[in-house]
Short mmCIF file of N, CA and C in Angstrom, two decimals:
data_model
loop_
_atom_site.label_atom_id
_atom_site.label_comp_id
_atom_site.label_asym_id
_atom_site.label_seq_id
_atom_site.Cartn_x
_atom_site.Cartn_y
_atom_site.Cartn_z
N MET A 1 9.32 19.01 -1.57
CA MET A 1 10.21 17.95 -1.13
C MET A 1 9.38 16.73 -0.74
N ALA A 2 9.91 15.57 -1.01
CA ALA A 2 9.25 14.30 -0.69
C ALA A 2 9.84 13.71 0.59
N LEU A 3 8.98 13.04 1.35
CA LEU A 3 9.41 12.38 2.58
C LEU A 3 9.33 10.87 2.41
N PHE A 4 10.34 10.18 2.89
CA PHE A 4 10.37 8.72 2.83
C PHE A 4 10.88 8.16 4.15
N MET A 5 10.41 6.96 4.47
CA MET A 5 11.01 6.19 5.55
C MET A 5 11.59 4.92 4.93
N LEU A 6 12.87 4.71 5.16
CA LEU A 6 13.53 3.48 4.75
C LEU A 6 13.66 2.61 5.99
N MET A 7 13.08 1.42 5.93
CA MET A 7 13.26 0.44 6.99
C MET A 7 14.19 -0.62 6.44
N GLY A 8 15.31 -0.85 7.15
CA GLY A 8 16.31 -1.78 6.65
C GLY A 8 16.68 -2.85 7.67
N LYS A 9 16.94 -4.05 7.16
CA LYS A 9 17.46 -5.14 7.98
C LYS A 9 18.90 -5.34 7.56
N TYR A 10 19.82 -5.04 8.46
CA TYR A 10 21.23 -5.20 8.14
C TYR A 10 21.55 -6.66 7.84
N SER A 11 22.39 -6.87 6.84
CA SER A 11 22.88 -8.22 6.56
C SER A 11 23.77 -8.65 7.72
N PRO A 12 23.93 -9.97 7.94
CA PRO A 12 24.82 -10.41 9.02
C PRO A 12 26.23 -9.84 8.88
N GLU A 13 26.72 -9.75 7.65
CA GLU A 13 28.06 -9.21 7.42
C GLU A 13 28.14 -7.74 7.81
N ALA A 14 27.11 -6.99 7.44
CA ALA A 14 27.09 -5.56 7.77
C ALA A 14 26.99 -5.36 9.27
N MET A 15 26.13 -6.13 9.93
CA MET A 15 25.97 -5.99 11.37
C MET A 15 27.27 -6.33 12.10
N LYS A 16 27.95 -7.36 11.65
CA LYS A 16 29.24 -7.73 12.24
C LYS A 16 30.24 -6.59 12.09
N ALA A 17 30.32 -6.02 10.90
CA ALA A 17 31.26 -4.93 10.64
C ALA A 17 30.93 -3.70 11.48
N ILE A 18 29.65 -3.38 11.60
CA ILE A 18 29.24 -2.22 12.40
C ILE A 18 29.64 -2.41 13.86
N LEU A 19 29.37 -3.59 14.39
CA LEU A 19 29.68 -3.84 15.80
C LEU A 19 31.17 -3.93 16.07
N GLU A 20 31.92 -4.48 15.12
CA GLU A 20 33.37 -4.60 15.32
C GLU A 20 34.10 -3.27 15.16
N THR A 21 33.61 -2.40 14.27
CA THR A 21 34.32 -1.15 14.00
C THR A 21 33.69 0.07 14.65
N GLY A 22 32.45 -0.05 15.10
CA GLY A 22 31.75 1.11 15.64
C GLY A 22 31.37 2.12 14.57
N SER A 23 31.22 1.65 13.34
CA SER A 23 30.89 2.51 12.20
C SER A 23 29.63 3.33 12.46
N ASP A 24 29.71 4.63 12.25
CA ASP A 24 28.58 5.54 12.47
C ASP A 24 27.70 5.55 11.22
N ARG A 25 26.68 4.72 11.22
CA ARG A 25 25.81 4.59 10.05
C ARG A 25 24.88 5.80 9.89
N GLU A 26 24.59 6.50 10.97
CA GLU A 26 23.79 7.72 10.86
C GLU A 26 24.56 8.76 10.05
N ALA A 27 25.85 8.91 10.32
CA ALA A 27 26.68 9.85 9.55
C ALA A 27 26.75 9.43 8.09
N ALA A 28 26.84 8.12 7.84
CA ALA A 28 26.88 7.63 6.46
C ALA A 28 25.58 7.93 5.73
N ALA A 29 24.44 7.75 6.41
CA ALA A 29 23.14 8.04 5.80
C ALA A 29 23.01 9.53 5.52
N LYS A 30 23.45 10.36 6.45
CA LYS A 30 23.40 11.82 6.27
C LYS A 30 24.21 12.24 5.06
N THR A 31 25.41 11.70 4.93
CA THR A 31 26.29 12.03 3.81
C THR A 31 25.65 11.62 2.48
N ALA A 32 25.09 10.41 2.43
CA ALA A 32 24.47 9.92 1.19
C ALA A 32 23.28 10.79 0.79
N LEU A 33 22.43 11.11 1.75
CA LEU A 33 21.25 11.92 1.44
C LEU A 33 21.63 13.33 1.00
N GLU A 34 22.59 13.92 1.67
CA GLU A 34 23.02 15.27 1.29
C GLU A 34 23.65 15.28 -0.10
N ALA A 35 24.38 14.21 -0.45
CA ALA A 35 24.98 14.12 -1.79
C ALA A 35 23.91 14.07 -2.88
N ALA A 36 22.72 13.57 -2.51
CA ALA A 36 21.61 13.48 -3.47
C ALA A 36 20.69 14.70 -3.39
N GLY A 37 21.07 15.70 -2.60
CA GLY A 37 20.25 16.90 -2.47
C GLY A 37 19.18 16.81 -1.41
N GLY A 38 19.29 15.80 -0.54
CA GLY A 38 18.28 15.60 0.49
C GLY A 38 18.78 15.91 1.87
N LYS A 39 17.97 15.51 2.86
CA LYS A 39 18.28 15.81 4.25
C LYS A 39 17.84 14.63 5.12
N LEU A 40 18.68 14.25 6.07
CA LEU A 40 18.33 13.21 7.04
C LEU A 40 17.52 13.86 8.15
N LEU A 41 16.29 13.38 8.35
CA LEU A 41 15.44 13.92 9.41
C LEU A 41 15.45 13.06 10.66
N GLY A 42 15.73 11.77 10.50
CA GLY A 42 15.77 10.88 11.66
C GLY A 42 16.45 9.57 11.33
N PHE A 43 17.11 8.99 12.32
CA PHE A 43 17.80 7.72 12.15
C PHE A 43 17.60 6.95 13.46
N TYR A 44 16.87 5.84 13.40
CA TYR A 44 16.49 5.13 14.61
C TYR A 44 16.76 3.64 14.49
N GLY A 45 17.26 3.04 15.56
CA GLY A 45 17.38 1.60 15.65
C GLY A 45 16.09 1.04 16.22
N MET A 46 15.83 -0.25 15.94
CA MET A 46 14.59 -0.88 16.42
C MET A 46 14.90 -2.26 17.00
N PHE A 47 14.29 -2.56 18.13
CA PHE A 47 14.39 -3.88 18.75
C PHE A 47 13.16 -4.70 18.41
N GLY A 48 13.34 -6.00 18.29
CA GLY A 48 12.21 -6.92 18.16
C GLY A 48 11.36 -6.74 16.92
N GLN A 49 11.92 -6.18 15.88
CA GLN A 49 11.17 -5.95 14.65
C GLN A 49 11.83 -6.73 13.51
N ASP A 50 11.16 -6.76 12.37
CA ASP A 50 11.74 -7.40 11.19
C ASP A 50 12.90 -6.59 10.63
N TYR A 51 12.97 -5.32 11.00
CA TYR A 51 14.01 -4.42 10.50
C TYR A 51 14.81 -3.87 11.68
N ASN A 52 16.09 -3.53 11.45
CA ASN A 52 16.96 -3.01 12.49
C ASN A 52 17.00 -1.49 12.57
N VAL A 53 16.69 -0.83 11.45
CA VAL A 53 16.88 0.61 11.38
C VAL A 53 15.75 1.26 10.59
N ALA A 54 15.36 2.46 11.04
CA ALA A 54 14.38 3.28 10.31
C ALA A 54 15.03 4.63 10.05
N ILE A 55 15.01 5.03 8.80
CA ILE A 55 15.63 6.29 8.39
C ILE A 55 14.53 7.17 7.79
N ILE A 56 14.39 8.38 8.28
CA ILE A 56 13.42 9.34 7.74
C ILE A 56 14.21 10.35 6.92
N ALA A 57 13.83 10.49 5.65
CA ALA A 57 14.57 11.35 4.73
C ALA A 57 13.64 12.30 4.00
N GLU A 58 14.16 13.49 3.74
CA GLU A 58 13.47 14.47 2.90
C GLU A 58 14.35 14.68 1.68
N VAL A 59 13.78 14.45 0.51
CA VAL A 59 14.53 14.56 -0.75
C VAL A 59 13.68 15.30 -1.78
N PRO A 60 14.34 15.86 -2.82
CA PRO A 60 13.56 16.58 -3.84
C PRO A 60 12.53 15.71 -4.56
N GLY A 61 12.82 14.43 -4.77
CA GLY A 61 11.88 13.57 -5.48
C GLY A 61 12.31 12.12 -5.45
N ASN A 62 11.59 11.31 -6.20
CA ASN A 62 11.85 9.87 -6.23
C ASN A 62 13.25 9.53 -6.73
N ALA A 63 13.68 10.19 -7.80
CA ALA A 63 15.00 9.89 -8.38
C ALA A 63 16.11 10.14 -7.37
N GLU A 64 16.00 11.22 -6.62
CA GLU A 64 17.03 11.54 -5.62
C GLU A 64 17.02 10.52 -4.48
N TYR A 65 15.84 10.08 -4.10
CA TYR A 65 15.74 9.06 -3.05
C TYR A 65 16.39 7.76 -3.52
N ILE A 66 16.03 7.32 -4.71
CA ILE A 66 16.61 6.09 -5.24
C ILE A 66 18.12 6.22 -5.35
N GLY A 67 18.59 7.35 -5.87
CA GLY A 67 20.03 7.56 -5.99
C GLY A 67 20.74 7.57 -4.66
N ALA A 68 20.08 8.06 -3.62
CA ALA A 68 20.71 8.12 -2.30
C ALA A 68 20.82 6.74 -1.65
N ILE A 69 19.83 5.88 -1.86
CA ILE A 69 19.86 4.58 -1.18
C ILE A 69 20.48 3.47 -2.02
N ALA A 70 20.57 3.67 -3.34
CA ALA A 70 21.08 2.60 -4.22
C ALA A 70 22.47 2.09 -3.83
N PRO A 71 23.44 2.93 -3.51
CA PRO A 71 24.76 2.40 -3.15
C PRO A 71 24.71 1.46 -1.94
N ALA A 72 23.92 1.79 -0.93
CA ALA A 72 23.81 0.91 0.24
C ALA A 72 23.13 -0.40 -0.14
N LEU A 73 22.09 -0.31 -0.96
CA LEU A 73 21.39 -1.53 -1.36
C LEU A 73 22.28 -2.43 -2.21
N MET A 74 23.01 -1.85 -3.14
CA MET A 74 23.86 -2.63 -4.04
C MET A 74 25.08 -3.21 -3.32
N SER A 75 25.47 -2.61 -2.20
CA SER A 75 26.66 -3.09 -1.49
C SER A 75 26.36 -4.28 -0.59
N GLY A 76 25.08 -4.61 -0.41
CA GLY A 76 24.73 -5.70 0.48
C GLY A 76 24.60 -5.29 1.93
N THR A 77 24.52 -4.00 2.20
CA THR A 77 24.36 -3.53 3.58
C THR A 77 23.09 -4.09 4.19
N PHE A 78 22.03 -4.14 3.40
CA PHE A 78 20.74 -4.64 3.91
C PHE A 78 20.39 -5.97 3.26
N SER A 79 19.91 -6.90 4.08
CA SER A 79 19.41 -8.16 3.53
C SER A 79 17.95 -8.03 3.14
N ALA A 80 17.28 -7.01 3.68
CA ALA A 80 15.89 -6.70 3.32
C ALA A 80 15.65 -5.23 3.62
N PHE A 81 14.73 -4.63 2.87
CA PHE A 81 14.39 -3.24 3.13
C PHE A 81 12.98 -2.95 2.64
N LYS A 82 12.45 -1.85 3.12
CA LYS A 82 11.13 -1.38 2.70
C LYS A 82 11.20 0.13 2.64
N SER A 83 10.71 0.71 1.53
CA SER A 83 10.62 2.16 1.40
C SER A 83 9.16 2.56 1.52
N ILE A 84 8.89 3.53 2.38
CA ILE A 84 7.53 3.98 2.64
C ILE A 84 7.43 5.48 2.37
N PRO A 85 6.65 5.89 1.35
CA PRO A 85 6.44 7.33 1.15
C PRO A 85 5.60 7.88 2.31
N LEU A 86 5.95 9.04 2.78
CA LEU A 86 5.25 9.67 3.90
C LEU A 86 4.59 10.97 3.45
N TYR A 87 3.60 11.41 4.22
CA TYR A 87 3.00 12.72 3.96
C TYR A 87 2.73 13.40 5.29
N THR A 88 2.59 14.71 5.24
CA THR A 88 2.38 15.51 6.44
C THR A 88 0.91 15.88 6.60
N ALA A 89 0.58 16.42 7.76
CA ALA A 89 -0.77 16.93 8.00
C ALA A 89 -1.08 18.06 7.01
N GLY A 90 -0.07 18.84 6.68
CA GLY A 90 -0.24 19.91 5.70
C GLY A 90 -0.62 19.38 4.33
N ASP A 91 -0.08 18.21 3.97
CA ASP A 91 -0.46 17.57 2.71
C ASP A 91 -1.94 17.20 2.70
N VAL A 92 -2.45 16.75 3.85
CA VAL A 92 -3.87 16.38 3.94
C VAL A 92 -4.75 17.61 3.79
N VAL A 93 -4.34 18.70 4.41
CA VAL A 93 -5.11 19.95 4.28
C VAL A 93 -5.16 20.38 2.81
N LYS A 94 -4.02 20.34 2.16
CA LYS A 94 -3.95 20.70 0.74
C LYS A 94 -4.80 19.73 -0.10
N ALA A 95 -4.70 18.44 0.20
CA ALA A 95 -5.47 17.43 -0.54
C ALA A 95 -6.97 17.62 -0.37
N SER A 96 -7.40 18.05 0.81
CA SER A 96 -8.83 18.24 1.03
C SER A 96 -9.38 19.35 0.12
N LYS A 97 -8.59 20.38 -0.09
CA LYS A 97 -9.00 21.46 -0.99
C LYS A 97 -9.07 20.96 -2.43
N ILE A 98 -8.11 20.16 -2.82
CA ILE A 98 -8.10 19.60 -4.17
C ILE A 98 -9.27 18.64 -4.34
N ALA A 99 -9.53 17.82 -3.31
CA ALA A 99 -10.64 16.85 -3.38
C ALA A 99 -11.98 17.56 -3.55
N LYS A 100 -12.16 18.68 -2.90
CA LYS A 100 -13.41 19.45 -3.05
C LYS A 100 -13.56 19.94 -4.48
N LYS A 101 -12.47 20.42 -5.05
CA LYS A 101 -12.48 20.92 -6.43
C LYS A 101 -12.79 19.78 -7.40
N VAL A 102 -12.12 18.65 -7.22
CA VAL A 102 -12.34 17.49 -8.10
C VAL A 102 -13.74 16.92 -7.88
N GLY A 103 -14.17 16.87 -6.61
CA GLY A 103 -15.48 16.34 -6.29
C GLY A 103 -16.62 17.08 -6.96
N ALA A 104 -16.43 18.37 -7.23
CA ALA A 104 -17.44 19.16 -7.93
C ALA A 104 -17.58 18.72 -9.39
N LYS A 105 -16.56 18.09 -9.93
CA LYS A 105 -16.56 17.67 -11.34
C LYS A 105 -16.74 16.16 -11.52
N TYR A 106 -16.35 15.36 -10.50
CA TYR A 106 -16.39 13.91 -10.61
C TYR A 106 -17.81 13.38 -10.56
N ARG A 107 -18.10 12.41 -11.38
CA ARG A 107 -19.38 11.72 -11.35
C ARG A 107 -19.11 10.21 -11.23
N PRO A 108 -19.68 9.58 -10.20
CA PRO A 108 -19.48 8.15 -10.05
C PRO A 108 -20.21 7.39 -11.16
N PRO A 109 -19.85 6.12 -11.36
CA PRO A 109 -20.55 5.34 -12.37
C PRO A 109 -22.05 5.28 -12.08
N ALA A 110 -22.84 5.39 -13.10
CA ALA A 110 -24.30 5.33 -12.95
C ALA A 110 -24.75 3.88 -12.84
N ARG A 111 -25.83 3.67 -12.15
CA ARG A 111 -26.38 2.30 -12.03
C ARG A 111 -27.45 2.08 -13.02
#
């Protein structure tokens, strides 16, 4: 499974609608991710940042992540966003073993 953080800046229209209706955007994010075969791991608001919300998601792959966030992006919910692929400490442990294996075969450019 792949991990991503979506940082989003709500559009003025979206922010107005959220505040006027009390719309539960965490529930909306959970529903979207689950429909794409993923899982919502965290949903956080942020003060004083370029973005209003950070969403941590676990999905099977890139296509599922794109499919999960595309409807929100296309609807104008966010005026700006950033997607950040994440990795775990376990990924680093696994990568270190792979790096040792590759390092035994890799040769840097000769001078």
